[in-house]
Tab-separated table of C-alpha atoms and ligand atoms in Angstrom:
chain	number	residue	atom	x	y	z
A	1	UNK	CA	-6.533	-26.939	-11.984
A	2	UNK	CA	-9.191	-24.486	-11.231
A	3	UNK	CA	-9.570	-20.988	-13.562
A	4	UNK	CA	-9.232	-19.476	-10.379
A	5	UNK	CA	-5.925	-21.394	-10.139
A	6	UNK	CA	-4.814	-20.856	-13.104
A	7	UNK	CA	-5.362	-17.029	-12.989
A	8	UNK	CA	-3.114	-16.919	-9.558
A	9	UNK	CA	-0.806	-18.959	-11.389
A	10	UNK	CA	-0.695	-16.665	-14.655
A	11	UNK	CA	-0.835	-13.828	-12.940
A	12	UNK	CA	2.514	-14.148	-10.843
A	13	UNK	CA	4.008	-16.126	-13.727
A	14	UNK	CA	3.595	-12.674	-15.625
A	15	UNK	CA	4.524	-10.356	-12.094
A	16	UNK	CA	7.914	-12.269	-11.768
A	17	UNK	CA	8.905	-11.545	-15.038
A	18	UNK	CA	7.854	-7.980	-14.855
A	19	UNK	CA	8.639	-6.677	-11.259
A	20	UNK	CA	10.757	-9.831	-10.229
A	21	UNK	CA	14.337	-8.724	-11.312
A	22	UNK	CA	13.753	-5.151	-9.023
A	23	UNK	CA	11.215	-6.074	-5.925
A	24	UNK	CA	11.226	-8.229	-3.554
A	25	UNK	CA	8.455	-8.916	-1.047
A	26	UNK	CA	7.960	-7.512	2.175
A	27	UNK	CA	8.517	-9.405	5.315
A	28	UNK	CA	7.234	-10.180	8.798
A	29	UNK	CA	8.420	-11.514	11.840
A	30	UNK	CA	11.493	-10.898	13.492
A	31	UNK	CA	13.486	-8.424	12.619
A	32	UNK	CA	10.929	-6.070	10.326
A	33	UNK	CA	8.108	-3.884	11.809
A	34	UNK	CA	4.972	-5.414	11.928
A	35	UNK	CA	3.343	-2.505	11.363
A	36	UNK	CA	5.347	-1.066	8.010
A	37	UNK	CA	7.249	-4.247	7.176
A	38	UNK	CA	11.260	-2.031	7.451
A	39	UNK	CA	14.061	-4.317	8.347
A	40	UNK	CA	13.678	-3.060	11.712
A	41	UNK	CA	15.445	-4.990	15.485
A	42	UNK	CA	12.368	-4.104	17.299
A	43	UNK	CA	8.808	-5.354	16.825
A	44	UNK	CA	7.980	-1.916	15.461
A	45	UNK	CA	10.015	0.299	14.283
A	46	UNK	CA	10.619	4.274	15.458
A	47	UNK	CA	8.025	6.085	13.517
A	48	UNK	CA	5.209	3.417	13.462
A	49	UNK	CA	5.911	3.266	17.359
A	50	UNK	CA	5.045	6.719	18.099
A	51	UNK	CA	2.365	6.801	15.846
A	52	UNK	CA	0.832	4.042	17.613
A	53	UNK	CA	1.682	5.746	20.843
A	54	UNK	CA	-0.135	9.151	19.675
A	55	UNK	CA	-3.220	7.515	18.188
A	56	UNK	CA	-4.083	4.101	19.341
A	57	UNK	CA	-6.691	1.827	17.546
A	58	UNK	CA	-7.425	5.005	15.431
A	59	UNK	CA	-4.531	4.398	13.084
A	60	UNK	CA	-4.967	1.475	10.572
A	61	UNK	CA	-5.942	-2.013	11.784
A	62	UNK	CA	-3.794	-3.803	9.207
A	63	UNK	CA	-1.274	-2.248	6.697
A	64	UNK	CA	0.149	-4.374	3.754
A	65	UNK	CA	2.611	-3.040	1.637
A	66	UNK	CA	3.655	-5.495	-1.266
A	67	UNK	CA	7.410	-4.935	-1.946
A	68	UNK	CA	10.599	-3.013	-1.170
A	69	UNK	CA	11.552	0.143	-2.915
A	70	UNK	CA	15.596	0.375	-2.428
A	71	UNK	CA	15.756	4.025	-2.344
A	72	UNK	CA	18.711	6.050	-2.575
A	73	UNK	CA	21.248	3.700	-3.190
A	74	UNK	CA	24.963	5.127	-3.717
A	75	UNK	CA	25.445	6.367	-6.771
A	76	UNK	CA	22.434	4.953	-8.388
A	77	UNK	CA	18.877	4.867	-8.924
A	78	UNK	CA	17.184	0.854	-8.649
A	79	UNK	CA	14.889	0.258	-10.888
A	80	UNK	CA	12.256	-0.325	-8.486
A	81	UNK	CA	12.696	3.264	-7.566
A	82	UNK	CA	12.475	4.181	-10.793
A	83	UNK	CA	9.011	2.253	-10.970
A	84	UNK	CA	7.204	3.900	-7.960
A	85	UNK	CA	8.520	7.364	-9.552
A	86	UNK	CA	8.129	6.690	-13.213
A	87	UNK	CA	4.269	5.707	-12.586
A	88	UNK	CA	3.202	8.980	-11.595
A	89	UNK	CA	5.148	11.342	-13.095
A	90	UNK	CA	3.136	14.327	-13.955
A	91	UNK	CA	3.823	14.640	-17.874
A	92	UNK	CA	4.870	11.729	-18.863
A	93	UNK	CA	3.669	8.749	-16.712
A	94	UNK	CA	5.335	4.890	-17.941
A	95	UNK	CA	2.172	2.886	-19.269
A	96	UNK	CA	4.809	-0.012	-18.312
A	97	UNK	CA	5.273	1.229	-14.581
A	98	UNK	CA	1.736	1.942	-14.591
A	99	UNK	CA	0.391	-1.292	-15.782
A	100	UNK	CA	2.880	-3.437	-13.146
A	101	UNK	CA	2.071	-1.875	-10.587
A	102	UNK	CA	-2.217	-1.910	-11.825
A	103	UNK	CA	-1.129	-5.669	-11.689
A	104	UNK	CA	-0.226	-6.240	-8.579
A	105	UNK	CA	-2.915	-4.603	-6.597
A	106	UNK	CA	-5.175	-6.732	-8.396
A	107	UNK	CA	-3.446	-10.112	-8.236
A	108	UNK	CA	-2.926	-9.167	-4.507
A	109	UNK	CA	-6.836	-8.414	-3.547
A	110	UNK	CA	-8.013	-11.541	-6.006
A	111	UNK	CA	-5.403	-14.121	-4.459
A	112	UNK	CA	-5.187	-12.663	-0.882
A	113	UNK	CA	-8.366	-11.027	-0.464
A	114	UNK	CA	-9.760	-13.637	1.936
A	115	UNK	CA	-6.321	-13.468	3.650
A	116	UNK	CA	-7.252	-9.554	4.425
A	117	UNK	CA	-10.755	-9.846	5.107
A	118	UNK	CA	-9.569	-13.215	7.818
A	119	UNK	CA	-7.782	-10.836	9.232
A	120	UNK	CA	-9.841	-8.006	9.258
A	121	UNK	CA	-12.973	-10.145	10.406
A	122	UNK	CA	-15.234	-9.101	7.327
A	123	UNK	CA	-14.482	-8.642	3.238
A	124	UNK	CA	-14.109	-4.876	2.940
A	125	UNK	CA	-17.066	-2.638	1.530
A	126	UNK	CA	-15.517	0.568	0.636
A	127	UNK	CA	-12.739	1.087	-1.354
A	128	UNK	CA	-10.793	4.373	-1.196
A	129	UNK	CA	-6.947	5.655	-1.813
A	130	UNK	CA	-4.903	8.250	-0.293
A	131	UNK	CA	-5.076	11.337	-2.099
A	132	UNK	CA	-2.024	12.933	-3.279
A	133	UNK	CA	-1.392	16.855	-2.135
A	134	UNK	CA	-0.640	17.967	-5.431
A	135	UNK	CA	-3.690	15.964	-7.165
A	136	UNK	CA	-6.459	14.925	-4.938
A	137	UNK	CA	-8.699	14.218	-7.047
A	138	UNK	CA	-9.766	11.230	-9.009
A	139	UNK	CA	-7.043	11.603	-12.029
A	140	UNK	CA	-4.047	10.999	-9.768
A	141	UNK	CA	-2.600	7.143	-10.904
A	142	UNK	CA	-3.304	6.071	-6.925
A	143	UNK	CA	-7.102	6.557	-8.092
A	144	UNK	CA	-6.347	4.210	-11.148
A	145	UNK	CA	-4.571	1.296	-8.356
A	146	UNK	CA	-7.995	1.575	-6.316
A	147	UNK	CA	-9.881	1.097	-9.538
A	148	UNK	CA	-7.981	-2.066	-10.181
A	149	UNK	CA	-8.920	-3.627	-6.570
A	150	UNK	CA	-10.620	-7.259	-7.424
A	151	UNK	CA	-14.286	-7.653	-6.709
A	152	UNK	CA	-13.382	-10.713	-5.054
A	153	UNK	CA	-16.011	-13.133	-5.417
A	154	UNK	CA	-18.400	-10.525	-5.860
A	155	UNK	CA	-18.083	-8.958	-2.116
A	156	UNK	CA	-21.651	-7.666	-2.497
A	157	UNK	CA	-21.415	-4.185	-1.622
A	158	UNK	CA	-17.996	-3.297	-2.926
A	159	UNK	CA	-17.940	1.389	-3.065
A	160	UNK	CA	-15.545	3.296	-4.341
A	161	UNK	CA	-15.343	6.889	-2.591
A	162	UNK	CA	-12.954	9.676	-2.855
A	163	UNK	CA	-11.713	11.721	0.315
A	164	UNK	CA	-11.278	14.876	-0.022
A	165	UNK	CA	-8.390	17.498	0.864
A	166	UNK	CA	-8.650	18.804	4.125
A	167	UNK	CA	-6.946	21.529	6.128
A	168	UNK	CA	-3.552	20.247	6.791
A	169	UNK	CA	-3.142	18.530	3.058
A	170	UNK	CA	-0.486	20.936	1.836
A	171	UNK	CA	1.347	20.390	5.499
A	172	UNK	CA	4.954	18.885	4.699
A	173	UNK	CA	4.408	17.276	8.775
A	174	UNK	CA	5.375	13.339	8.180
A	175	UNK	CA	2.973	12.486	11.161
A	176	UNK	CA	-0.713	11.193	10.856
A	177	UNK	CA	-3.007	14.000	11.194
A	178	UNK	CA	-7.023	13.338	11.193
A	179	UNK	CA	-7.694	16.343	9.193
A	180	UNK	CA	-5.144	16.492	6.606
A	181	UNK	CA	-8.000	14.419	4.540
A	182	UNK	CA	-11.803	14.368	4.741
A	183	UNK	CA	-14.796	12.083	4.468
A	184	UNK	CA	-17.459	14.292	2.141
A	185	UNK	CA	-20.781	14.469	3.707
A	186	UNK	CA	-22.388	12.262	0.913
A	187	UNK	CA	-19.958	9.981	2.295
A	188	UNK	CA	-20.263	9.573	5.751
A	189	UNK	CA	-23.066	7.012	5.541
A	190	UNK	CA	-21.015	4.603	3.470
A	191	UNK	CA	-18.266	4.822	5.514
A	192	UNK	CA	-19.996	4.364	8.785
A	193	UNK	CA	-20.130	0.737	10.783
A	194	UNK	CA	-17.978	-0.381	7.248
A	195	UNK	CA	-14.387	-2.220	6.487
A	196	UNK	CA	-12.785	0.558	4.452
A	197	UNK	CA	-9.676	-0.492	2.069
A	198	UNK	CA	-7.036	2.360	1.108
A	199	UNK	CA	-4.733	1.682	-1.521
A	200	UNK	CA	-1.771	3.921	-1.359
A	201	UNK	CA	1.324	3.471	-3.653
A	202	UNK	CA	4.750	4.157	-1.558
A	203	UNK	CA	4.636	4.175	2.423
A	204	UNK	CA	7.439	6.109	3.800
A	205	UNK	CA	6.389	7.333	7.105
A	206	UNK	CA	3.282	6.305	6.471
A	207	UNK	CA	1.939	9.920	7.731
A	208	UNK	CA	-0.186	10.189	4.851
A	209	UNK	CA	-1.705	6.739	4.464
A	210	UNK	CA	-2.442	6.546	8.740
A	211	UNK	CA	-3.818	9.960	8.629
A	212	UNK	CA	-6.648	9.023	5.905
A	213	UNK	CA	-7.001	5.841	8.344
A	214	UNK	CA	-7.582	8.581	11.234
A	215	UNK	CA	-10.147	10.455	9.220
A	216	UNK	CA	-12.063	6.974	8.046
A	217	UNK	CA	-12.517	5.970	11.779
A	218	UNK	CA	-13.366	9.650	13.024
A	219	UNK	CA	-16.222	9.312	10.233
A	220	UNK	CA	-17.169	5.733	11.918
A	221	UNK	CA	-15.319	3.095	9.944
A	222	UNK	CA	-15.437	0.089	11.830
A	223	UNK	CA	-12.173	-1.350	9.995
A	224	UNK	CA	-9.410	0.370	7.803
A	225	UNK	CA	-7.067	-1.893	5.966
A	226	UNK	CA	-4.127	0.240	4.059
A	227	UNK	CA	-2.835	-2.040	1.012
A	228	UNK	CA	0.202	-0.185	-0.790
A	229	UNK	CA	2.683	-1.230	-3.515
A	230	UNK	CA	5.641	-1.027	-1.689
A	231	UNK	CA	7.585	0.191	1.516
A	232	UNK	CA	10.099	2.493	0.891
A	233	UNK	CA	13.677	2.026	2.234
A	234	UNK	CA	16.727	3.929	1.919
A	235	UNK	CA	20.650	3.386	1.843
A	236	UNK	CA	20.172	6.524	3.886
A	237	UNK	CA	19.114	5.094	6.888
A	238	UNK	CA	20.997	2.790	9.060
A	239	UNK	CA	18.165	0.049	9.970
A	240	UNK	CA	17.796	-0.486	6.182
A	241	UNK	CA	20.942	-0.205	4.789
A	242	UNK	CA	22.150	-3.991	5.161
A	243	UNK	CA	18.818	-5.356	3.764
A	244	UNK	CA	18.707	-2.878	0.832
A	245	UNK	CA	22.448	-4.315	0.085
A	246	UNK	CA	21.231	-7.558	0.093
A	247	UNK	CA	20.530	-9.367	-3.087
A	248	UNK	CA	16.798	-8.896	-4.355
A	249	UNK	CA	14.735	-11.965	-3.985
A	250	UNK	CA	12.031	-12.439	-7.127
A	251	UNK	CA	8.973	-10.616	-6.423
A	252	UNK	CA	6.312	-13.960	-6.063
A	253	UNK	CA	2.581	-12.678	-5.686
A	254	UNK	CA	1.669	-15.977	-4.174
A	255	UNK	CA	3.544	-14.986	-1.102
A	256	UNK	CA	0.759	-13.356	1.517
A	257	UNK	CA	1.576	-9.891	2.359
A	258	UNK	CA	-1.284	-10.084	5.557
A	259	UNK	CA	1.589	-12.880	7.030
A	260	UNK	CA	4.923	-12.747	4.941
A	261	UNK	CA	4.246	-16.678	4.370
A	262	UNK	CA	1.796	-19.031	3.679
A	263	UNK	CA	-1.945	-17.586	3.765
A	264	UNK	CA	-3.446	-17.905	7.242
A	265	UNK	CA	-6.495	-20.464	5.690
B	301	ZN	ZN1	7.163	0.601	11.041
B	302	ZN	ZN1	-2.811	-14.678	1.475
């Protein structure tokens, strides 16, 4: 075997024994959204529709969340709530949550970067992530996912940039909005004509991730691909409560989140 096989091997060998018992992988194909990946009877669901409706080709041209978080479950809290929580809380952050979740956003870039870039038409050349309201800046643990993005086969020109707040960052509004984040004027040239990646950690409404997708192509971004850890769900909400009751199926990195399958090459 190859080191490079033997690293995708290790690598989910090590992901199923620490995130397998609590997320799954996210699906595609009937029956989810293709946009957000939520157990969902319609090709996309509600919120992603409207979005889409509202802003066209400006929102994201592929988003990828990784796994389920089973969210508000009766009379419990899952662990894999727990993990998307624990990671970032503000005073005492898990090193454990922290470090699982660093893991997969770099087994996912190393084994399916070539699946996104396929996709996407080019290997992304900026890397950025989607700044939180109450810690924009570069010490929020989103920052540390982005850091952990694999140079995948040395993509030449691989730039990390930081957006910063804009007007409507403190707005509680779920929906995308182009200026709730900005692209700093030393920034605007490497943005411009490029393939930018976002790494997020927990899409709910995805308002926050699609909005720094807005302000990316406003800047010029020719591509914006939005990879998150996981898709939130809830026992709240009737399209997701029979999946969320469902038995969790071991998380298994090998599994392309740009198809829900095999990888497209
Ligand atoms: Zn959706
Ligand atoms: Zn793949």
């Amino acid at each position: 075997m190859t080191s490079q096989g033997q690293f995708e091997q290790q690598v989910s060998a090590a992901l199923f024994a620490q995130v397998g018992g609590f997320f799954s992988n996210t699906q595609r194909g009937l029956g989810f959204c293709s946009v957000c990946t939520a157990p969902d009877p319609n090709h996309l669901c509600g919120q992603c529709g409207s979005q889409r409706a509202t802003f066209g080709d400006q929102l994201a041209d592929q988003t990828l969340p990784l796994a389920y978080v089973r969210g508000w479950m009766p009379g419990y809290v899952h662990q894999s709530q727990h993990h998307v929580r624990q990671y970032k809380h503000p005073d005492h952050p898990s090193e454990r949550c922290v470090a699982d979740l660093q893991t997969m956003i770099t087994a996912a870039t190393y084994i399916h970067g070539k699946c996104i870039a396929h996709a996407a038409g080019r290997f992304w050349e900026v890397i950025t992530f989607v700044p939180s309201k109450d810690r924009p800046d570069d010490t929020h643990p989103t920052a540390g996912l982005a850091q952990c993005v694999t140079n995948y086969r040395n993509v030449p020109t691989q730039r990390h940039i930081t957006l910063a707040p804009g007007p409507s960052i403190t707005s509680d509004d779920r929906r995308p909005m182009p200026d709730r984040f900005a692209v700093p004027d030393e920034h605007r040239a490497t943005v411009k004509g490029k393939h930018v990646l976002v790494i997020d950690d927990t899409w709910v409404s995805g308002g926050k991730a699609q909005s720094a997708a807005l302000t990316l192509k406003t800047a010029g971004a020719s591509t914006v691909s939005v990879l998150c850890i996981a898709r939130w769900l809830s026992h709240r909400w009737s399209e997701h409560r029979a999946y969320v009751e469902t038995p969790v199926v071991p998380y298994n990195a090998l599994i392309c989140p740009v198809t829900g399958g095999a990888c497209p090459t």
